[in-house]
Coordinates of C-alpha atoms in Angstrom, one line a residue:
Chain J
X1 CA 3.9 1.6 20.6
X2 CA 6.6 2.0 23.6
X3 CA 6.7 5.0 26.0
X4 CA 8.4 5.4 28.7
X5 CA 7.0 9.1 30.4
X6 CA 8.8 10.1 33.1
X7 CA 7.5 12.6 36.0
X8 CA 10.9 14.2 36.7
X9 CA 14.6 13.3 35.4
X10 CA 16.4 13.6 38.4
X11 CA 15.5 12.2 41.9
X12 CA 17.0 14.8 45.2
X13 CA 20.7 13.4 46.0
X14 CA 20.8 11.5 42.7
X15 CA 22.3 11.6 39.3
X16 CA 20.4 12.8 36.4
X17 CA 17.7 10.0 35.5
X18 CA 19.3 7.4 38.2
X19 CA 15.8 6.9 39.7
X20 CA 14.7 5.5 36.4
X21 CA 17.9 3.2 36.0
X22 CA 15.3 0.1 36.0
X23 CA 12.9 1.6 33.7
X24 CA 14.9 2.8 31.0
X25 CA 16.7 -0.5 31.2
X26 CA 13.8 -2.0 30.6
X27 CA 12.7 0.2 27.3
X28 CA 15.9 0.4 26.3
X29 CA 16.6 -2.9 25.4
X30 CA 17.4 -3.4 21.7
X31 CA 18.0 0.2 21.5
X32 CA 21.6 1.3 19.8
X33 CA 21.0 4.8 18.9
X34 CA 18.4 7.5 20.3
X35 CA 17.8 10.9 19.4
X36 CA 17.7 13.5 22.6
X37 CA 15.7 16.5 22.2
X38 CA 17.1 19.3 23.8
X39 CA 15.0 22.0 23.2
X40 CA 13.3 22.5 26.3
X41 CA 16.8 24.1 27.6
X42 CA 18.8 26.6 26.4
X43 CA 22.0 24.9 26.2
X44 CA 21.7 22.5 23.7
X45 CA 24.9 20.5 23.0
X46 CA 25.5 20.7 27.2
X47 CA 22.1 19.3 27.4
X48 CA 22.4 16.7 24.7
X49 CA 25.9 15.5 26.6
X50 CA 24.5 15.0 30.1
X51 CA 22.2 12.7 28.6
X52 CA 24.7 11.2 26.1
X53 CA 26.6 10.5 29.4
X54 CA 23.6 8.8 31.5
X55 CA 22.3 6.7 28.8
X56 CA 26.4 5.5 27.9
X57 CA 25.4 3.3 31.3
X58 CA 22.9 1.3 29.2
X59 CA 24.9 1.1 25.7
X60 CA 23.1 3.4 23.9
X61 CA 24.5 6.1 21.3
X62 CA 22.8 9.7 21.8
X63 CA 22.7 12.2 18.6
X64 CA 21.0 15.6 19.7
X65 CA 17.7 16.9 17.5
X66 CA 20.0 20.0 17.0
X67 CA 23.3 18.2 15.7
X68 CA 21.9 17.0 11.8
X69 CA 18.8 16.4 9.8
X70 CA 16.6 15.4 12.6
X71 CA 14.5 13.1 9.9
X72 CA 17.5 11.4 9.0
X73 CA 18.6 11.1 12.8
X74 CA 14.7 9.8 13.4
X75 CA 15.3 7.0 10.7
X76 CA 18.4 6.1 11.8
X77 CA 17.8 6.1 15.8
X78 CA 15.3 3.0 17.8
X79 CA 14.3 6.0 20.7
X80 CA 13.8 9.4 20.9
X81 CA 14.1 11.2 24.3
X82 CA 12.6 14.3 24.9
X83 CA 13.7 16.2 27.2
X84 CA 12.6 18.4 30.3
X85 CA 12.8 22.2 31.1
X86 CA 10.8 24.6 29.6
X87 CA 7.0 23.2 28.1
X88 CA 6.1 26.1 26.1
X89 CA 10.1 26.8 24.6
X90 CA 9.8 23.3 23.9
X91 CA 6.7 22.8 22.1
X92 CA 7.7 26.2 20.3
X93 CA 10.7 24.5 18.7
X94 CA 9.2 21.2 18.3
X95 CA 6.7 23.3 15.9
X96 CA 9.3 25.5 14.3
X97 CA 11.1 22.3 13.2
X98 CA 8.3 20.2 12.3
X99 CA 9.2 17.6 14.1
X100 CA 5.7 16.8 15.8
X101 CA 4.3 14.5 12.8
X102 CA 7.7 13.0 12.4
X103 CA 8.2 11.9 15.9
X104 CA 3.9 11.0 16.2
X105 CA 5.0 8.8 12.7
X106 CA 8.0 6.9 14.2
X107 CA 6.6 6.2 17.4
X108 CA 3.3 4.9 16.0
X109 CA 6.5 2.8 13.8
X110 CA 7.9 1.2 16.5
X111 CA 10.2 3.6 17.8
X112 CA 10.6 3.8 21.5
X113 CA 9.4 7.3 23.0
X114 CA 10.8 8.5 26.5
X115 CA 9.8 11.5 28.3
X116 CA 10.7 13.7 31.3
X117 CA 8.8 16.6 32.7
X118 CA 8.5 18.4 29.9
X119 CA 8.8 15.4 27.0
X120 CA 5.7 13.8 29.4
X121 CA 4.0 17.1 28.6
X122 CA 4.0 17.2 25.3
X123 CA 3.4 13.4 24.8
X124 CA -0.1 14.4 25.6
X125 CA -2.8 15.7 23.1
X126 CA -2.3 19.3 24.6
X127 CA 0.6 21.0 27.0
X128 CA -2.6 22.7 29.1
X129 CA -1.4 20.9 32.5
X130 CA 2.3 21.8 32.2
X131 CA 3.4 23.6 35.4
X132 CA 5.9 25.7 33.3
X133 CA 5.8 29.3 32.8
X134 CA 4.7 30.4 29.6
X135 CA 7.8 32.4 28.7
X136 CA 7.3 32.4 24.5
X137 CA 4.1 31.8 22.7
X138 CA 4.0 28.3 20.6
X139 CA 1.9 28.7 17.7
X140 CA -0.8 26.0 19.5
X141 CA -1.2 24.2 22.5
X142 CA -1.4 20.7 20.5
X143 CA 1.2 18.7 21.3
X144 CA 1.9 14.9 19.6
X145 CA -1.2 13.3 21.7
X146 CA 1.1 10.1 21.9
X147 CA -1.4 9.5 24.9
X148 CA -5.1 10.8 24.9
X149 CA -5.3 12.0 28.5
X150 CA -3.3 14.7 29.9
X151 CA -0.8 14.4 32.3
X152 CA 0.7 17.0 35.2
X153 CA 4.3 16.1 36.3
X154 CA 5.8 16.6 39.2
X155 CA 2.5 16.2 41.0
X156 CA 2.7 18.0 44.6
X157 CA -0.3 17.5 47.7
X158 CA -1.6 20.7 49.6
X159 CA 0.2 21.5 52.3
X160 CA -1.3 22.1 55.6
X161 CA -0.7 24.9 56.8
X162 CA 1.1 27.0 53.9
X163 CA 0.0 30.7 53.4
X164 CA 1.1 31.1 50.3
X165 CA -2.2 32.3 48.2
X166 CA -1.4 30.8 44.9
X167 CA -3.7 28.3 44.1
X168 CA -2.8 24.5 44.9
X169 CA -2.1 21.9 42.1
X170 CA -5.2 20.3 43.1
X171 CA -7.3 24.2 42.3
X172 CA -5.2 24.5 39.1
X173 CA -6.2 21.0 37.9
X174 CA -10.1 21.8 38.9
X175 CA -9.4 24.9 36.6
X176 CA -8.5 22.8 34.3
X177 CA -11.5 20.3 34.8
X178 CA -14.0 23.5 34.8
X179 CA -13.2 23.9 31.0
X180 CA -12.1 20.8 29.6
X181 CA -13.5 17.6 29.9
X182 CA -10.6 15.1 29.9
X183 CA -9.1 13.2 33.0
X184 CA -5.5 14.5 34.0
X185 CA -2.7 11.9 35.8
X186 CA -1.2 14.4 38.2
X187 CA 2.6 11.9 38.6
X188 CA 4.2 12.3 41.6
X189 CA 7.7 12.8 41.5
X190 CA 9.7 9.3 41.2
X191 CA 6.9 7.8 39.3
X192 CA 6.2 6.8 35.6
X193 CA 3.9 5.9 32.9
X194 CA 4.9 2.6 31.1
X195 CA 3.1 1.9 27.5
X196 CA 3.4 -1.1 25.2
X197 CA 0.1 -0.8 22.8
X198 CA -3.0 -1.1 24.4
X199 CA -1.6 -1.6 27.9
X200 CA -1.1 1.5 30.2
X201 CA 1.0 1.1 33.7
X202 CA 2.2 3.2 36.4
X203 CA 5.9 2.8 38.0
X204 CA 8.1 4.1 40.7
X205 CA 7.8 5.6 43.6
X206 CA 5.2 4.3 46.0
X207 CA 3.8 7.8 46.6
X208 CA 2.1 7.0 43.2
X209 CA -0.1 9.5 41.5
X210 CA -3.6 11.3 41.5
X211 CA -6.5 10.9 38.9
X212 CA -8.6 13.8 38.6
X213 CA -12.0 13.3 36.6
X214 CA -14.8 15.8 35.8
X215 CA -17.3 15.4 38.1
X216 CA -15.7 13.0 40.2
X217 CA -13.7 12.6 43.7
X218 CA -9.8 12.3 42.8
X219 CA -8.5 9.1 42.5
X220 CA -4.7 7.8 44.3
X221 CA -3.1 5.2 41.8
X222 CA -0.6 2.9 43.2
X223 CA 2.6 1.8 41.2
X224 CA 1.6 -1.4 39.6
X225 CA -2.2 -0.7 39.0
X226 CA -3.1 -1.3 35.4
X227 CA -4.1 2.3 33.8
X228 CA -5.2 1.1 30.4
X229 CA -8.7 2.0 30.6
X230 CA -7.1 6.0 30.1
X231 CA -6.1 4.8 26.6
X232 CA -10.0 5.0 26.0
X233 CA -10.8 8.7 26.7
X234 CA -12.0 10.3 24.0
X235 CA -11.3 14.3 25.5
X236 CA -13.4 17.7 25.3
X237 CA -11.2 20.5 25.0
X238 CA -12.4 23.9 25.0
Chain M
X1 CA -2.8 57.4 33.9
X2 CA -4.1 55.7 37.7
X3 CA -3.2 52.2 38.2
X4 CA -3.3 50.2 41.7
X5 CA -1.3 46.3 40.5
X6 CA -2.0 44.0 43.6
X7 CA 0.2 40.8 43.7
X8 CA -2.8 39.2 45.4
X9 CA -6.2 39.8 46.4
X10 CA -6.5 37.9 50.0
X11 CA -3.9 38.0 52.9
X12 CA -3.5 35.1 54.9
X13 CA -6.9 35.5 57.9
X14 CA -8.3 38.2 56.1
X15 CA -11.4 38.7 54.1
X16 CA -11.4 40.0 50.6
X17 CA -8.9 42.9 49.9
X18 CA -9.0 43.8 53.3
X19 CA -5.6 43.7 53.1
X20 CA -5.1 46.5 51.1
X21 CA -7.8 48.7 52.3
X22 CA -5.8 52.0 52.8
X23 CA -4.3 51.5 49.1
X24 CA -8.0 51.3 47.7
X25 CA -9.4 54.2 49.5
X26 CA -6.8 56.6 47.8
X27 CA -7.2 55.4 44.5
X28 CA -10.9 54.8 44.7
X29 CA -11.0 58.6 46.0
X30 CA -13.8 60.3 43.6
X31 CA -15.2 56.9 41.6
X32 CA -18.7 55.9 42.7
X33 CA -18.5 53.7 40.0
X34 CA -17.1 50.2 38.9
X35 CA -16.9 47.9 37.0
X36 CA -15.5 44.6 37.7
X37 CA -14.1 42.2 35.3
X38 CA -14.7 38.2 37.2
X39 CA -13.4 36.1 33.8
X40 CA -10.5 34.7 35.5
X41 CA -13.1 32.6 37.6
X42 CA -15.9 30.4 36.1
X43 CA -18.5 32.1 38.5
X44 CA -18.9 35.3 37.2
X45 CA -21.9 36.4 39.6
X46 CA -20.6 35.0 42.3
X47 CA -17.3 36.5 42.0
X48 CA -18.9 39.9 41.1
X49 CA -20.9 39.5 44.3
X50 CA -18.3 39.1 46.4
X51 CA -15.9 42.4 44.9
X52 CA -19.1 44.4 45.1
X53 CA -19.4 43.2 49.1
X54 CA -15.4 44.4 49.9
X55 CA -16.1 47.6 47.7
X56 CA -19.0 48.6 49.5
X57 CA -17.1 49.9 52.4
X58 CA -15.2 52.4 49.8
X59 CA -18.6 53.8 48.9
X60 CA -18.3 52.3 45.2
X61 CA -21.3 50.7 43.3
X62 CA -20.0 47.7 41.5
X63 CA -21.3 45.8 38.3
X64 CA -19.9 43.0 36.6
X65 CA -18.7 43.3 32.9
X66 CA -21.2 40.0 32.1
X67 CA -24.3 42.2 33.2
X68 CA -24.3 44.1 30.1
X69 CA -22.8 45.9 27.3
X70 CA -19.5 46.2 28.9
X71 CA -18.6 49.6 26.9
X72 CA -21.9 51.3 27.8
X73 CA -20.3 49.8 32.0
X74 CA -17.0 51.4 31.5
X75 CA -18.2 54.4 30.4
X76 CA -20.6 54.9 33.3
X77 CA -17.6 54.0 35.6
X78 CA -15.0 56.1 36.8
X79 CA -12.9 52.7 37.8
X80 CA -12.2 49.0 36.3
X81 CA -11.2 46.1 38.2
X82 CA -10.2 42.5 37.0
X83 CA -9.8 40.4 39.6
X84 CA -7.2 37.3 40.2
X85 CA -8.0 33.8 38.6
X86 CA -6.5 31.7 35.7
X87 CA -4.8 34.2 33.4
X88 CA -5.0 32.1 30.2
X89 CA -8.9 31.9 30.8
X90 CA -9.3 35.7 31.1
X91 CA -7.0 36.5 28.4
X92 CA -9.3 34.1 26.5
X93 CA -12.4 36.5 27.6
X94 CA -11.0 39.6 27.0
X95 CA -9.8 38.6 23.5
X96 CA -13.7 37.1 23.0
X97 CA -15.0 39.9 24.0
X98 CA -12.8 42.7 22.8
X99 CA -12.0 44.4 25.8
X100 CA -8.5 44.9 25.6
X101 CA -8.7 48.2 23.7
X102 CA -11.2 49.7 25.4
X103 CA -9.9 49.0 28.8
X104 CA -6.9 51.0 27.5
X105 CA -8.4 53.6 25.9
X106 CA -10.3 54.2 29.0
X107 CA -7.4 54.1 31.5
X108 CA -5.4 56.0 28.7
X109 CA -8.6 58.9 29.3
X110 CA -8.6 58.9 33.1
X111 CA -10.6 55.7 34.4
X112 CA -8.6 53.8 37.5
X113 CA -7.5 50.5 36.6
X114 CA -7.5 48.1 39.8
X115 CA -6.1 44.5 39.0
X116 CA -4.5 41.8 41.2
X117 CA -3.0 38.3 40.4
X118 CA -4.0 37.8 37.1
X119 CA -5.8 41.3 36.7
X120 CA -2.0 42.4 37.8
X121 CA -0.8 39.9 34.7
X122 CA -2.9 41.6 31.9
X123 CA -1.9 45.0 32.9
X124 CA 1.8 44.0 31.8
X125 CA 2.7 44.0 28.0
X126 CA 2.6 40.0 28.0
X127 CA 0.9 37.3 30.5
X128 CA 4.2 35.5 29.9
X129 CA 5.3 35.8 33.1
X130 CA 1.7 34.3 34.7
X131 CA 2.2 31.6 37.3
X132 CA -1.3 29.9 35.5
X133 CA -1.8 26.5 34.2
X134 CA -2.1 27.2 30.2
X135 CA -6.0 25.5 30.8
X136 CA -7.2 27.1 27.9
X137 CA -5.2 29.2 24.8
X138 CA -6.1 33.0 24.3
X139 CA -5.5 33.7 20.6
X140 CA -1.9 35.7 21.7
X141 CA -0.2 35.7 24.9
X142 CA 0.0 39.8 24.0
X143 CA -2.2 41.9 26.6
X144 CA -2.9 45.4 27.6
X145 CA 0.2 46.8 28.1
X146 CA -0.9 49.7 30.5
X147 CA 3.5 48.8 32.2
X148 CA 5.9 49.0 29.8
X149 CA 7.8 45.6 32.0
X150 CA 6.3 42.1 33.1
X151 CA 5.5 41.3 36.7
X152 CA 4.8 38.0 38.2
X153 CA 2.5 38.4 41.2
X154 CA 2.5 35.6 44.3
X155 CA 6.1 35.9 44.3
X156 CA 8.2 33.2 46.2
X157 CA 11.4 32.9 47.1
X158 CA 13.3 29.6 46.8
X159 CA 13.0 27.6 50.3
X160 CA 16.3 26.1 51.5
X161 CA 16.0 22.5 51.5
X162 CA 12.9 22.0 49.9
X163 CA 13.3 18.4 47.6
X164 CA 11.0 19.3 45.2
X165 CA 12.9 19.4 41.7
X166 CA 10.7 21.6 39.7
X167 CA 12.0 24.6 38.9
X168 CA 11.8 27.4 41.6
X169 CA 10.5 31.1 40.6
X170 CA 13.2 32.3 40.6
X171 CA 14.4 29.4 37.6
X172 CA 11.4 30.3 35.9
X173 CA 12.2 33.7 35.5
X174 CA 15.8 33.2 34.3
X175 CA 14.6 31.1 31.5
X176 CA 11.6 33.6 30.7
X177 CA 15.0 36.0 30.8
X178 CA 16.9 33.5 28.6
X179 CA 14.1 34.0 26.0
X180 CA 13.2 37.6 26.2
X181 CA 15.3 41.2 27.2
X182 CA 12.3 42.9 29.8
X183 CA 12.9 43.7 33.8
X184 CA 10.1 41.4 35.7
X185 CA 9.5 42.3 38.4
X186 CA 8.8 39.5 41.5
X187 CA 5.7 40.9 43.6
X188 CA 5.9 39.3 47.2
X189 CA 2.0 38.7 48.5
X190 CA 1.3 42.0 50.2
X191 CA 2.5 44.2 48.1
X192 CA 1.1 46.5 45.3
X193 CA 2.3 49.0 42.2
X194 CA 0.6 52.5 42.5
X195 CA 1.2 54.4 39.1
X196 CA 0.1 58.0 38.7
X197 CA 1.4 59.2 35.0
X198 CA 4.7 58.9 34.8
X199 CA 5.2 57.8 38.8
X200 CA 5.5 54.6 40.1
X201 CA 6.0 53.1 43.1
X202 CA 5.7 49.9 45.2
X203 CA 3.9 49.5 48.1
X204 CA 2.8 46.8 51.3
X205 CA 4.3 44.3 53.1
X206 CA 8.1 44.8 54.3
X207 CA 8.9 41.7 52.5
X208 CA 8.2 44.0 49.6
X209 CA 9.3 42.5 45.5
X210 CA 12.6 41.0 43.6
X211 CA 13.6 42.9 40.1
X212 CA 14.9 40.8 37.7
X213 CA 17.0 42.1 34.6
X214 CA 18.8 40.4 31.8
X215 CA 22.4 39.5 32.6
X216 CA 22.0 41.6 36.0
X217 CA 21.9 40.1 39.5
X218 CA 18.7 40.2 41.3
X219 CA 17.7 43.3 43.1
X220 CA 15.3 43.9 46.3
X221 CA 13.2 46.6 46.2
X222 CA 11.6 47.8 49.7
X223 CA 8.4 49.4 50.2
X224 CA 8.1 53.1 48.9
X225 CA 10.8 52.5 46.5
X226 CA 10.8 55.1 43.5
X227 CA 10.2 52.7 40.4
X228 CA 9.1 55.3 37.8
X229 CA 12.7 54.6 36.1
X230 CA 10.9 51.2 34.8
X231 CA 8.3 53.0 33.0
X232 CA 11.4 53.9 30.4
X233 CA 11.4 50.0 29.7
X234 CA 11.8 49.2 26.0
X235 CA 11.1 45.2 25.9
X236 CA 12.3 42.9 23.6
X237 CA 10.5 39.5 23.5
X238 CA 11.4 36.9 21.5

């Protein structure tokens, strides 16, 4: 099993997934079609052609979910790439079209599965650390679980000093933690989860990420340190 | 029909609703009795303890909805409050418990609702314009319905060169628009929604709230601005 899961698609001052250039090389290799899935957006052709255009750099043909059988597209494709905008439009789709067992099947095949924002989201057992706002109702919050811990994208730190009285990241994810027991990988932006089989990794940007446990003190993760031991957890959702 | 919407509970320095003092005293005018609903937090005594403290001054008596039978509560109250938290997790409650009915029944029949943050969230037709982490998943996103529009409470505008790439409010709520035909109306912390019957108006801070409507630019709406017009809403969600 490859993933590539991506905190955020596009770095400030960059073009869309040009941070990642490295990365995707990386995964990308052997790859001569993929299947974008553009459901998180609206606009699905536009969306399917920025990323058509990105991935050209690295010899790769894009279809779009939307454009034919996505089954067929699947069986003829050696990635899929979800991906980000909107968690909950997303997940709504990917259960209107079936395409959650499909995509779990391939991937567990062999086929290489990339994420951003969003497509990190639902690459976990459950979209119930997405930061999105839950603007239609998907018919569950299970998601393909193609990692067993849950991830939050486009982690952000407290800020001293800020009024605002929304709660912080941090409080949301101790929310989280007050009802299910599961860790949660809060990514900062620029950074990436790497997985081939039983070995976990985390990439990027050296502001790393933040491991929040049950119970426990959060954790910083550099890029580079070895993050298998999450493909262990066995999670308690409520 | 007497509702008091708060976008937030705390101001920035000040204790617990103190805020919004003046606001509560009018529509607390004539209840000696309330009853508060604390399932957006995990400490449901605690959190009861500390409305019943900042109601105290209003000459209200306060229980929690947890201390018993919560019909036998509302109908020995002449007011309801739910207070601010995770909005998925007291949708989940209210659902459990079966609550939202009578809540509406009993506002429908005279009893002052109070609600702020997520209280503010479950008084609108749909939570699906909650700024929550989804940490747990109500049976429907549907809720009480006591506005005929969505709101989304904390609301912030976008801050000029902030690098951040997730999506600002204002984003959200153009895809939440994208999805579904209903005004939403952006609170700003500090500001509140009176109703009396068929009247409706916004009150608090200068900064006052940001109305939203589908294929319509963004409008600012100023403190003691006449909103009753919104009470005509017909939505249509997707």
């Amino acid at each position: 099993m490859r993933l590539l899961l991506l905190s955020n698609s596009t770095a400030p001052g960059r073009r869309y997934l040009e941070h990642a250039a490295g990365a995707l090389g990386d995964v990308l290799s052997g790859v001569r079609r993929l299947v974008f899935v553009p459901f998180a957006l609206a606009d699905h052709d536009g969306y399917t052609a920025r990323a058509a255009e990105a991935l050209a750099a690295h010899g790769v043909e894009v279809s779009g979910a939307h454009e034919d059988d996505p089954i067929k597209l699947f069986n003829s494709a050696q990635a899929v790439f979800v991906g980000g905008g909107n968690t909950f439009r997303l997940l709504r789709e990917l259960y209107a079209r079936e395409l959650l067992a499909p995509i779990r099947d391939r991937v567990a095949h062999g086929t290489v599965y990339i994420g951003s924002s969003a497509g990190t989201n639902v690459a976990c057992p459950t979209i119930r650390t997405t930061n999105d706002m839950p603007i239609v109702q998907p018919p569950a919050f299970e998601a393909s679980g193609l990692v067993p811990f849950q991830i939050n994208p486009h982690y952000l730190d407290p800020v001293d000093g800020d009024t605002h009285m929304g709660e912080t990241r941090e409080e949301r994810i101790e929310q989280f933690l007050e009802e299910n027991d599961v860790p949660v990988l809060g990514m900062r932006e620029g950074t990436w989860l790497h997985r081939e089989d039983s070995s976990l990794a985390l990439g990027g940007a050296t502001a790393g990420a933040r491991l929040f446990r049950r119970g426990a003190e959060p954790e910083e993760i550099k890029p580079g340190a070895d993050l298998s031991g999450l493909l262990e957890t066995v999670g308690r959702y409520r």
